Amino acid sequence: MDSRAMTAQSPLNLGVLVSGEGSNLQAILDAVSAGTLNARVKVVISNRPGAKALERARAAGVSALTVPHKDFASREAFDAALVSALREADVNWIVLAGFMRVLTPQFLDAYPGRVINIHPSLLPAFPGVDAAKQALDYGVKLTGCTVHFVDHGVDSGRIIAQRAVPIEPADDLSSLAARIHGVEHELFVNVLRAIAAGRVLPFEG
Ligand code: GRF
């Protein structure tokens, strides 16, 4: 048996990076506390002070840190501080759940093939910010969400899973974003379950 698969049955030790609302984080915390996801959220780190995600982490009894990117002279210095906090928390997978910073190669090298992100479109369509707005503006009738490994590009890493979300004629940004969010919560937790079960292995590019 693949040695990585053998170890995959222990709980995942997750470090979750956030910048805002944290509804995806909440879905993960809820699945962990319901016993339906074999994982522990060891630490939640926000680059934005006051992010609601931090409150959600603390309410679940999870260590919640703020590492403001503005306090650092370079992206490398910021990422080094993140890696240091993540190592301290002894995590083995990094989950980007609405984290609005691009990670440096130095960060990715610290957790090779073990950083995943969720994005609110069917990548490779509509990468970057405002993906739901991009989809509405373009007039596509179907969008969705994607969980992918993080590589050196923006929303460009190997895709793990996707779900489609229809765009209805009456949709505005708020109704579409809400529909995508609901699907994201299920997809993200399902991918983490697959990782915990050894059905998705660290990406070897
Ligand atoms: C999600 O739509 C996710 O796809 C994107 O940022 C949003 C975060 O939402 N990367 P939340 O903070 O989890 O509520």
mmCIF file of C-alpha atoms and ligand atoms in Angstrom:
data_model
loop_
_atom_site.group_PDB
_atom_site.id
_atom_site.type_symbol
_atom_site.label_atom_id
_atom_site.label_comp_id
_atom_site.label_asym_id
_atom_site.label_seq_id
_atom_site.Cartn_x
_atom_site.Cartn_y
_atom_site.Cartn_z
ATOM 1 C CA MET A 1 0.000 0.000 0.000
ATOM 2 C CA ASP A 2 1.148 3.537 -0.685
ATOM 3 C CA SER A 3 2.692 4.840 2.541
ATOM 4 C CA ARG A 4 0.890 8.165 2.157
ATOM 5 C CA ALA A 5 -2.433 6.321 1.988
ATOM 6 C CA MET A 6 -1.542 4.329 5.107
ATOM 7 C CA THR A 7 -1.062 7.496 7.147
ATOM 8 C CA ALA A 8 -4.137 9.166 5.683
ATOM 9 C CA GLN A 9 -6.427 7.433 8.169
ATOM 10 C CA SER A 10 -5.203 9.550 11.099
ATOM 11 C CA PRO A 11 -7.150 12.776 11.551
ATOM 12 C CA LEU A 12 -6.068 15.611 9.291
ATOM 13 C CA ASN A 13 -4.429 18.434 11.197
ATOM 14 C CA LEU A 14 -5.720 21.502 9.411
ATOM 15 C CA GLY A 15 -4.434 25.045 9.331
ATOM 16 C CA VAL A 16 -7.117 27.279 7.821
ATOM 17 C CA LEU A 17 -6.228 30.656 6.320
ATOM 18 C CA VAL A 18 -9.033 33.194 6.067
ATOM 19 C CA SER A 19 -9.644 36.853 5.334
ATOM 20 C CA GLY A 20 -13.336 37.440 5.918
ATOM 21 C CA GLU A 21 -16.700 35.922 6.631
ATOM 22 C CA GLY A 22 -15.605 32.354 7.215
ATOM 23 C CA SER A 23 -18.733 30.492 6.131
ATOM 24 C CA ASN A 24 -16.577 27.768 4.550
ATOM 25 C CA LEU A 25 -14.560 27.573 7.749
ATOM 26 C CA GLN A 26 -17.863 27.172 9.618
ATOM 27 C CA ALA A 27 -18.868 24.263 7.389
ATOM 28 C CA ILE A 28 -15.545 22.567 8.197
ATOM 29 C CA LEU A 29 -15.862 23.257 11.934
ATOM 30 C CA ASP A 30 -19.426 21.918 11.925
ATOM 31 C CA ALA A 31 -18.408 18.718 10.123
ATOM 32 C CA VAL A 32 -15.541 18.177 12.565
ATOM 33 C CA SER A 33 -17.774 18.721 15.569
ATOM 34 C CA ALA A 34 -20.491 16.462 14.122
ATOM 35 C CA GLY A 35 -17.894 13.722 13.737
ATOM 36 C CA THR A 36 -18.432 13.476 9.980
ATOM 37 C CA LEU A 37 -14.956 14.730 9.046
ATOM 38 C CA ASN A 38 -11.883 13.007 10.443
ATOM 39 C CA ALA A 39 -9.916 16.179 11.084
ATOM 40 C CA ARG A 40 -8.896 18.713 13.690
ATOM 41 C CA VAL A 41 -8.722 22.413 12.943
ATOM 42 C CA LYS A 42 -5.502 23.237 14.773
ATOM 43 C CA VAL A 43 -5.348 26.923 13.964
ATOM 44 C CA VAL A 44 -7.180 29.592 11.984
ATOM 45 C CA ILE A 45 -5.129 32.540 10.764
ATOM 46 C CA SER A 46 -6.519 35.746 9.288
ATOM 47 C CA ASN A 47 -4.535 38.444 7.537
ATOM 48 C CA ARG A 48 -7.366 40.849 8.350
ATOM 49 C CA PRO A 49 -7.968 41.901 11.950
ATOM 50 C CA GLY A 50 -11.620 41.600 12.926
ATOM 51 C CA ALA A 51 -12.509 38.981 10.324
ATOM 52 C CA LYS A 52 -15.726 37.215 11.301
ATOM 53 C CA ALA A 53 -13.955 33.916 10.636
ATOM 54 C CA LEU A 54 -11.840 34.522 13.749
ATOM 55 C CA GLU A 55 -14.977 34.736 15.893
ATOM 56 C CA ARG A 56 -16.243 31.505 14.381
ATOM 57 C CA ALA A 57 -12.957 29.764 15.212
ATOM 58 C CA ARG A 58 -12.952 31.012 18.801
ATOM 59 C CA ALA A 59 -16.585 30.008 19.260
ATOM 60 C CA ALA A 60 -15.558 26.480 18.275
ATOM 61 C CA GLY A 61 -12.650 26.534 20.728
ATOM 62 C CA VAL A 62 -10.055 26.739 17.965
ATOM 63 C CA SER A 63 -6.923 28.858 18.225
ATOM 64 C CA ALA A 64 -7.442 32.005 16.115
ATOM 65 C CA LEU A 65 -4.586 34.301 15.170
ATOM 66 C CA THR A 66 -4.314 37.525 13.246
ATOM 67 C CA VAL A 67 -1.183 38.005 11.149
ATOM 68 C CA PRO A 68 -1.788 41.316 9.350
ATOM 69 C CA HIS A 69 -0.011 41.337 6.002
ATOM 70 C CA LYS A 70 0.396 45.098 6.297
ATOM 71 C CA ASP A 71 2.798 44.616 9.200
ATOM 72 C CA PHE A 72 5.381 42.985 6.926
ATOM 73 C CA ALA A 73 7.792 44.603 4.500
ATOM 74 C CA SER A 74 7.479 41.851 1.900
ATOM 75 C CA ARG A 75 5.268 38.952 0.883
ATOM 76 C CA GLU A 76 8.123 36.619 1.787
ATOM 77 C CA ALA A 77 8.307 37.997 5.338
ATOM 78 C CA PHE A 78 4.526 37.716 5.736
ATOM 79 C CA ASP A 79 4.520 34.146 4.472
ATOM 80 C CA ALA A 80 7.437 33.243 6.751
ATOM 81 C CA ALA A 81 5.343 34.419 9.708
ATOM 82 C CA LEU A 82 2.423 32.295 8.497
ATOM 83 C CA VAL A 83 4.617 29.210 8.118
ATOM 84 C CA SER A 84 6.055 29.751 11.567
ATOM 85 C CA ALA A 85 2.561 29.919 13.138
ATOM 86 C CA LEU A 86 1.397 26.884 11.152
ATOM 87 C CA ARG A 87 4.445 24.859 12.184
ATOM 88 C CA GLU A 88 3.850 25.846 15.786
ATOM 89 C CA ALA A 89 0.309 24.446 15.436
ATOM 90 C CA ASP A 90 1.667 21.238 13.901
ATOM 91 C CA VAL A 91 -0.637 21.181 10.882
ATOM 92 C CA ASN A 92 -0.231 18.882 7.892
ATOM 93 C CA TRP A 93 -2.742 20.342 5.420
ATOM 94 C CA ILE A 94 -3.389 23.996 4.622
ATOM 95 C CA VAL A 95 -6.898 25.064 3.687
ATOM 96 C CA LEU A 96 -7.458 28.440 2.054
ATOM 97 C CA ALA A 97 -11.030 29.388 2.901
ATOM 98 C CA GLY A 98 -11.572 32.848 1.492
ATOM 99 C CA PHE A 99 -7.928 33.860 1.997
ATOM 100 C CA MET A 100 -7.309 36.881 -0.200
ATOM 101 C CA ARG A 101 -3.508 36.798 -0.509
ATOM 102 C CA VAL A 102 -1.356 35.044 -3.095
ATOM 103 C CA LEU A 103 1.138 32.709 -1.437
ATOM 104 C CA THR A 104 4.834 32.775 -2.255
ATOM 105 C CA PRO A 105 6.830 29.793 -3.558
ATOM 106 C CA GLN A 106 8.544 29.744 -0.146
ATOM 107 C CA PHE A 107 5.206 29.095 1.541
ATOM 108 C CA LEU A 108 4.205 26.408 -0.959
ATOM 109 C CA ASP A 109 7.593 24.712 -0.566
ATOM 110 C CA ALA A 110 6.941 24.434 3.177
ATOM 111 C CA TYR A 111 3.783 22.341 2.493
ATOM 112 C CA PRO A 112 4.393 20.690 -0.875
ATOM 113 C CA GLY A 113 1.197 19.446 -2.511
ATOM 114 C CA ARG A 114 -0.756 20.049 0.698
ATOM 115 C CA VAL A 115 -2.355 23.448 0.154
ATOM 116 C CA ILE A 116 -5.915 23.568 -1.181
ATOM 117 C CA ASN A 117 -8.203 26.445 -2.096
ATOM 118 C CA ILE A 118 -11.855 26.903 -2.907
ATOM 119 C CA HIS A 119 -12.872 29.230 -5.696
ATOM 120 C CA PRO A 120 -16.391 30.336 -6.670
ATOM 121 C CA SER A 121 -16.334 29.432 -10.368
ATOM 122 C CA LEU A 122 -15.792 26.480 -12.638
ATOM 123 C CA LEU A 123 -12.072 27.003 -13.147
ATOM 124 C CA PRO A 124 -10.326 27.674 -15.437
ATOM 125 C CA ALA A 125 -13.177 30.118 -16.126
ATOM 126 C CA PHE A 126 -13.209 33.291 -14.060
ATOM 127 C CA PRO A 127 -10.099 33.105 -11.899
ATOM 128 C CA GLY A 128 -9.166 35.942 -9.549
ATOM 129 C CA VAL A 129 -11.455 38.253 -7.626
ATOM 130 C CA ASP A 130 -15.217 38.737 -8.138
ATOM 131 C CA ALA A 131 -15.682 35.402 -9.881
ATOM 132 C CA ALA A 132 -19.466 35.391 -9.439
ATOM 133 C CA LYS A 133 -19.693 38.911 -10.859
ATOM 134 C CA GLN A 134 -17.472 37.915 -13.773
ATOM 135 C CA ALA A 135 -19.830 35.014 -14.522
ATOM 136 C CA LEU A 136 -22.924 37.248 -14.360
ATOM 137 C CA ASP A 137 -21.317 39.940 -16.516
ATOM 138 C CA TYR A 138 -20.270 37.374 -19.103
ATOM 139 C CA GLY A 139 -23.783 35.949 -19.269
ATOM 140 C CA VAL A 140 -22.878 32.321 -18.701
ATOM 141 C CA LYS A 141 -25.817 30.151 -17.703
ATOM 142 C CA LEU A 142 -23.803 27.743 -15.606
ATOM 143 C CA THR A 143 -21.076 28.514 -13.109
ATOM 144 C CA GLY A 144 -20.047 26.717 -9.940
ATOM 145 C CA CYS A 145 -17.189 26.177 -7.565
ATOM 146 C CA THR A 146 -13.860 24.432 -7.618
ATOM 147 C CA VAL A 147 -11.539 22.973 -5.002
ATOM 148 C CA HIS A 148 -7.988 22.809 -6.275
ATOM 149 C CA PHE A 149 -4.411 22.405 -5.180
ATOM 150 C CA VAL A 150 -2.596 25.713 -4.908
ATOM 151 C CA ASP A 151 0.349 26.276 -7.198
ATOM 152 C CA HIS A 152 2.396 29.337 -8.045
ATOM 153 C CA GLY A 153 -0.332 30.929 -10.161
ATOM 154 C CA VAL A 154 -3.669 32.479 -9.280
ATOM 155 C CA ASP A 155 -6.423 29.819 -9.086
ATOM 156 C CA SER A 156 -4.411 27.727 -11.538
ATOM 157 C CA GLY A 157 -3.510 24.556 -9.633
ATOM 158 C CA ARG A 158 -4.657 21.021 -10.357
ATOM 159 C CA ILE A 159 -8.409 20.641 -9.889
ATOM 160 C CA ILE A 160 -9.620 18.194 -7.229
ATOM 161 C CA ALA A 161 -13.405 18.602 -7.463
ATOM 162 C CA GLN A 162 -16.044 20.842 -8.986
ATOM 163 C CA ARG A 163 -19.788 21.381 -8.703
ATOM 164 C CA ALA A 164 -21.941 23.236 -11.176
ATOM 165 C CA VAL A 165 -24.401 25.959 -10.130
ATOM 166 C CA PRO A 166 -27.035 27.241 -12.569
ATOM 167 C CA ILE A 167 -27.507 30.973 -13.112
ATOM 168 C CA GLU A 168 -31.207 31.857 -13.178
ATOM 169 C CA PRO A 169 -32.564 34.765 -15.260
ATOM 170 C CA ALA A 170 -33.615 36.630 -12.117
ATOM 171 C CA ASP A 171 -30.258 36.273 -10.371
ATOM 172 C CA ASP A 172 -28.353 39.237 -9.078
ATOM 173 C CA LEU A 173 -24.928 39.077 -7.501
ATOM 174 C CA SER A 174 -26.301 38.480 -4.055
ATOM 175 C CA SER A 175 -28.611 35.581 -4.989
ATOM 176 C CA LEU A 176 -25.961 33.945 -7.155
ATOM 177 C CA ALA A 177 -23.222 34.314 -4.539
ATOM 178 C CA ALA A 178 -25.509 32.773 -1.912
ATOM 179 C CA ARG A 179 -26.300 29.797 -4.163
ATOM 180 C CA ILE A 180 -22.610 29.212 -4.899
ATOM 181 C CA HIS A 181 -21.729 29.489 -1.212
ATOM 182 C CA GLY A 182 -24.214 26.784 -0.250
ATOM 183 C CA VAL A 183 -22.665 24.387 -2.753
ATOM 184 C CA GLU A 184 -19.126 25.353 -1.719
ATOM 185 C CA HIS A 185 -19.747 24.284 1.857
ATOM 186 C CA GLU A 186 -20.674 20.753 0.796
ATOM 187 C CA LEU A 187 -17.932 20.455 -1.806
ATOM 188 C CA PHE A 188 -15.138 21.650 0.482
ATOM 189 C CA VAL A 189 -16.092 19.274 3.291
ATOM 190 C CA ASN A 190 -16.446 16.400 0.819
ATOM 191 C CA VAL A 191 -12.944 17.024 -0.531
ATOM 192 C CA LEU A 192 -11.535 17.113 2.996
ATOM 193 C CA ARG A 193 -13.297 13.817 3.733
ATOM 194 C CA ALA A 194 -11.660 12.336 0.625
ATOM 195 C CA ILE A 195 -8.245 13.564 1.790
ATOM 196 C CA ALA A 196 -8.828 12.192 5.288
ATOM 197 C CA ALA A 197 -9.783 8.829 3.779
ATOM 198 C CA GLY A 198 -6.690 8.738 1.568
ATOM 199 C CA ARG A 199 -8.746 8.986 -1.630
ATOM 200 C CA VAL A 200 -7.044 12.281 -2.502
ATOM 201 C CA LEU A 201 -3.304 12.329 -1.891
ATOM 202 C CA PRO A 202 -0.876 15.251 -1.666
ATOM 203 C CA PHE A 203 -0.315 16.549 -5.194
ATOM 204 C CA GLU A 204 2.972 15.562 -6.759
ATOM 205 C CA GLY A 205 3.277 17.962 -9.681
HETATM 206 C C1 GRF B 1 -15.754 31.815 -1.114
HETATM 207 O O1 GRF B 1 -16.685 32.127 -2.128
HETATM 208 C C2 GRF B 1 -14.533 31.182 -1.691
HETATM 209 O O2 GRF B 1 -14.786 30.443 -2.847
HETATM 210 C C3 GRF B 1 -13.668 32.363 -2.031
HETATM 211 O O3 GRF B 1 -13.898 33.275 -0.997
HETATM 212 C C4 GRF B 1 -15.207 33.074 -0.473
HETATM 213 C C5 GRF B 1 -15.056 32.925 1.001
HETATM 214 O O4 GRF B 1 -16.289 32.886 1.683
HETATM 215 N N1 GRF B 1 -12.287 31.962 -2.171
HETATM 216 P P1 GRF B 1 -16.323 32.566 3.226
HETATM 217 O O5 GRF B 1 -15.355 33.528 3.918
HETATM 218 O O6 GRF B 1 -15.903 31.144 3.424
HETATM 219 O O7 GRF B 1 -17.741 32.834 3.663
#
